[in-house]
Amino acid sequence: MPYFKKSPWIIHYDGSSCNGCDIEVLACLTPVYDVERLGIINTGNPKHADIFLVTGSINEQNREVVQNIYEQMPDPKVVVAIGICATSGGIFAECYNVMGGVNKVLPVDVYVPGCAARPEAIIDGISAAIKILDEKRKRTKEIQSGKVPLLIEPAVLSDAPQILDLQRLAYQSEAELYNDFTLSPLRQTLEELQKDFESNLFLKAIMDGKIIGAVRAYEAKGTCFIDRLVVHPQYQNFGVGSKLINEIELRFPVCRRFESFSGHKSKRNIDFYTRHGYKKFKSEKVSEKRDRIYLEKNKTEEKQ
Amino acid sequence: MNILIKILFVIIIVPLAGGILAGLDRKVTARMQARKGPPLLQPFYDVFKLLQKENLVVRCSQNFYIYYFLFFVIFTVVLFFTGGDLLLVIFALALAGIFFVLAGFKASSPYSLIGAQRELLQIVSYEPAVILVAAGMYVVTKSFYVAQIIAFDQPLIKFLPGIFFAFLYILAMKLRKSPFDLSTSHHAHQELVKGITTEFSGRALAAIEIAHWYENILIMGLVYLFFASNIAFGIILTLAVYFLMMLVDNTFARFKWQHALGSSWLVALICGIGNIIILVALKR
Ligand code: SF4
């Protein structure tokens, strides 16, 4: 049903910018361009919005705001980066506090070029976003009903950059939870990750030719240590994580014991492991803000 | 059996009319602002889209209140259009309004809290005038039943100009229009985000929207009662009143709630009560 095409509601956020693009977005609402004739409403409320328009670049202060707005939007949703600032940081890219474009923190669907982006270009960008919105709705339905094949297979070294991106994206919510953006998965460099390939077995979950989930594990003294199970935020709750953990356990047939860990506040993760037969056996303080909970599962126990 | 069909008819036709009225409203508003405006059926597109969106909730029970709100609004509308008791209509509508407020409180974000509080203040502001409408109509027609009020052979506006004015004054509140769109508004960017509806998304928001369609038609029905002696004339005047409200909506900035409360009580007191006193005095 094409209703998303007819009623896209937007929310607009202006990051680190010269306000040029900001003003052009508002110009779209004026009588000259009047986007309401396309059913577009500027809602000012993330819970009512379908399309997130971001102008300006992301800096250390507005990063949380942008993510917060995005997370509050109900699915399906799309992100449109407007202007060169939002695309890459633009002229602010080299500022000491600027992280870069919106895609540093959010999955951007449409980029509108220009400095400033003209209202025509913005409207064009929104109409491109509307199409993606409708596709996303169909996709979600298909994924939920299990129509899209999910492939789980060992990752190779050339997958490292993609896995690193995914890891950064997926650990954002975790960092938010503890208000600690120095978590090791976020700080890891590509070289370090590539090095991990020597000691770890990596599994990747592929949907539509894209890596949407990953996990790694290694064996020591009969115990399999599982770490960094990540799933792309848009594909969570579809059972991707469960498939990954089941598969990695199968890949270590000799192991009697499986071990993993999680932060103490990450109830979702702990619940997830508990569902898969893991039990908490110790906890350890890793920093001021965070305790690490260790979880284990014994294979022999299960078989009896 | 006959009454069942009638009820079904009301339940189906009223929201259709309400949606079209809302579409017309947006179109005319756009034209008043020299814009082209959305298509007439835009409100329906919006609601159908909302039905397909994810349903995010802060507290599980918040949507429960919304569905009660919708239920009681429909109940009220059915009661009204099947010629029921006007007093019951007014109080059932107030009950529906309270459920809406409870939903706002339950969602417990600062914006929806303030929105809910303002909604309560609005109820306090408009309720006297609405009750006066029922009282005035009773004084003239000797009945609280909508069916008998409609059957009255002269236009009620002739006897109740003061009450009509008081009702007109609070109409903007009931239709959620400027200058009284205190608790929530159709227009974006205000200090309240979206006021009482801030925390609702997806299906719940669609339910709120549909409830408003029902409500708006019910309120226009109340306006119609003042002109009911001549059907064609009545419908035209009712639409004219709605047009007037659109004009007011686009002309005024928002009032503070203190002004809304004070002025609506004052108008209800002077025009409404004054009207009834004169009526009773003349009848003696
Ligand atoms: S892209 Fe250009 S006009 Fe737009 S916000 Fe950046 S500097 Fe300003």
Coordinates of C-alpha atoms in Angstrom, one line a residue, chain A residues 80-258:
Chain A
V80 CA 18.5 12.4 4.7
A81 CA 21.7 14.3 4.9
I82 CA 21.3 17.7 3.5
G83 CA 24.2 19.9 2.3
I84 CA 27.9 19.1 2.1
C85 CA 28.3 19.6 5.8
A86 CA 25.9 16.8 6.6
T87 CA 27.5 14.7 4.0
S88 CA 31.2 14.9 4.9
G89 CA 31.7 17.7 7.4
G90 CA 32.1 20.2 4.6
I91 CA 34.1 23.3 5.5
F92 CA 33.9 22.3 9.1
A93 CA 35.5 18.9 8.6
E94 CA 38.8 20.0 10.0
C95 CA 37.5 21.6 13.2
Y96 CA 38.8 20.1 16.3
N97 CA 35.4 19.1 17.6
V98 CA 33.8 18.0 14.3
M99 CA 33.4 14.3 13.7
G100 CA 32.3 14.6 10.1
G101 CA 29.1 13.9 8.2
V102 CA 25.9 12.3 9.6
N103 CA 27.0 8.9 8.4
K104 CA 29.5 8.8 11.3
V105 CA 26.6 8.1 13.6
L106 CA 23.5 7.2 11.6
P107 CA 22.9 5.1 8.6
V108 CA 22.2 7.7 6.0
D109 CA 19.9 6.8 3.1
V110 CA 20.0 9.9 0.9
Y111 CA 22.6 12.6 0.4
V112 CA 21.5 15.9 -1.0
P113 CA 24.5 17.8 -2.4
G114 CA 25.0 21.5 -2.4
C115 CA 26.3 24.4 -0.3
A116 CA 23.7 25.4 0.4
A117 CA 21.4 22.7 -1.0
R118 CA 18.6 24.4 -3.0
P119 CA 15.0 23.8 -1.9
E120 CA 14.4 22.0 -5.2
A121 CA 17.3 19.6 -4.4
I122 CA 15.9 19.1 -0.9
I123 CA 12.5 18.3 -2.2
D124 CA 14.1 15.9 -4.7
G125 CA 16.0 14.3 -1.8
I126 CA 12.8 13.9 0.2
S127 CA 11.1 12.2 -2.7
A128 CA 14.0 9.8 -3.1
A129 CA 13.7 9.2 0.6
I130 CA 10.0 8.4 0.3
K131 CA 10.7 5.6 -2.1
I132 CA 13.3 4.1 0.3
L133 CA 10.8 4.4 3.1
D134 CA 8.3 2.3 1.3
E135 CA 11.0 -0.3 0.4
K136 CA 12.0 -0.4 4.0
R137 CA 8.5 -1.2 5.1
K138 CA 8.3 -4.0 2.6
R139 CA 11.7 -5.3 3.7
T140 CA 10.8 -5.3 7.3
K141 CA 7.8 -7.3 6.6
E142 CA 9.8 -9.8 4.5
I143 CA 12.5 -10.1 7.1
Q144 CA 9.9 -10.6 9.8
S145 CA 8.2 -13.3 7.9
G146 CA 11.5 -15.0 7.2
K147 CA 11.3 -14.6 3.4
V148 CA 14.8 -13.2 3.1
P149 CA 17.6 -15.8 3.3
L150 CA 20.1 -15.2 6.0
L151 CA 23.5 -16.6 5.4
I152 CA 26.0 -17.4 8.1
E153 CA 29.5 -18.2 7.2
P154 CA 33.1 -17.6 8.3
A155 CA 34.4 -14.1 7.6
V156 CA 37.7 -13.5 5.8
L157 CA 40.3 -10.8 6.2
S158 CA 38.8 -8.7 3.5
D159 CA 35.6 -8.4 5.5
A160 CA 37.4 -6.6 8.3
P161 CA 36.5 -3.0 7.3
Q162 CA 32.8 -3.9 7.1
I163 CA 32.9 -5.7 10.4
L164 CA 34.6 -2.8 12.0
D165 CA 32.0 -0.4 10.7
L166 CA 29.3 -2.7 12.0
Q167 CA 31.0 -3.0 15.4
R168 CA 31.2 0.8 15.8
L169 CA 27.5 1.2 14.9
A170 CA 26.3 -1.6 17.1
Y171 CA 28.3 -0.6 20.2
Q172 CA 26.9 3.0 20.1
S173 CA 23.9 2.1 22.1
E174 CA 26.2 0.3 24.6
A175 CA 28.4 3.3 24.9
E176 CA 25.3 5.5 25.5
L177 CA 24.1 3.1 28.2
Y178 CA 27.3 3.6 30.3
N179 CA 28.0 7.1 28.9
D180 CA 31.5 5.8 28.1
F181 CA 32.6 6.4 24.6
T182 CA 36.0 4.8 25.2
L183 CA 34.8 1.2 25.0
S184 CA 37.4 -0.9 23.4
P185 CA 35.1 -2.1 20.5
L186 CA 34.7 1.6 19.5
R187 CA 38.4 2.4 19.7
Q188 CA 39.6 -0.6 17.9
T189 CA 41.5 0.2 14.7
L190 CA 41.4 -1.7 11.4
E191 CA 44.9 -3.1 11.9
E192 CA 44.0 -4.4 15.4
L193 CA 40.9 -6.1 14.0
Q194 CA 42.8 -7.6 11.2
K195 CA 45.2 -9.0 13.8
D196 CA 42.4 -10.6 15.6
F197 CA 41.7 -12.7 12.6
E198 CA 44.9 -14.6 13.4
S199 CA 43.7 -15.8 16.7
N200 CA 39.9 -15.8 16.3
L201 CA 37.3 -17.4 14.2
F202 CA 35.0 -14.8 12.8
L203 CA 31.5 -15.5 11.6
K204 CA 29.4 -13.1 9.6
A205 CA 25.7 -12.9 8.9
I206 CA 24.8 -11.8 5.4
M207 CA 21.5 -10.5 4.2
D208 CA 21.2 -9.0 0.7
G209 CA 24.9 -9.3 0.2
K210 CA 25.5 -7.0 3.2
I211 CA 27.1 -8.0 6.5
I212 CA 24.5 -7.3 9.1
G213 CA 25.9 -9.3 12.0
A214 CA 29.2 -10.8 13.2
V215 CA 30.7 -12.7 16.1
R216 CA 34.2 -13.9 17.0
A217 CA 35.5 -16.7 19.2
Y218 CA 38.7 -18.6 20.1
E219 CA 39.5 -21.7 21.9
A220 CA 41.8 -22.1 24.9
K221 CA 42.1 -25.1 27.2
G222 CA 38.8 -26.6 26.1
T223 CA 36.9 -23.4 26.6
C224 CA 35.5 -21.4 23.7
F225 CA 35.6 -17.6 24.4
I226 CA 32.9 -15.8 22.5
D227 CA 33.1 -12.1 22.0
R228 CA 31.6 -9.1 20.3
L229 CA 28.4 -10.5 19.0
V230 CA 27.1 -7.6 17.0
V231 CA 23.9 -7.1 14.9
H232 CA 23.1 -4.1 12.8
P233 CA 20.6 -2.0 14.7
Q234 CA 18.1 -2.1 11.9
Y235 CA 18.1 -5.9 11.8
Q236 CA 17.8 -6.5 15.5
N237 CA 15.0 -8.6 16.9
F238 CA 14.8 -10.8 13.9
G239 CA 16.8 -13.7 15.4
V240 CA 20.1 -12.9 13.7
G241 CA 21.9 -13.0 17.0
S242 CA 20.5 -16.4 17.9
K243 CA 21.6 -17.9 14.6
L244 CA 25.1 -16.5 15.0
I245 CA 25.6 -17.9 18.5
N246 CA 24.2 -21.3 17.6
E247 CA 26.5 -21.5 14.7
I248 CA 29.6 -20.4 16.5
E249 CA 29.0 -23.0 19.2
L250 CA 28.8 -25.6 16.5
R251 CA 32.1 -24.5 15.0
F252 CA 33.9 -25.5 18.2
P253 CA 32.8 -29.1 18.6
V254 CA 35.6 -30.0 21.0
C255 CA 34.8 -27.3 23.5
R256 CA 33.1 -28.4 26.7
R257 CA 32.6 -24.9 28.0
F258 CA 31.6 -21.6 26.4

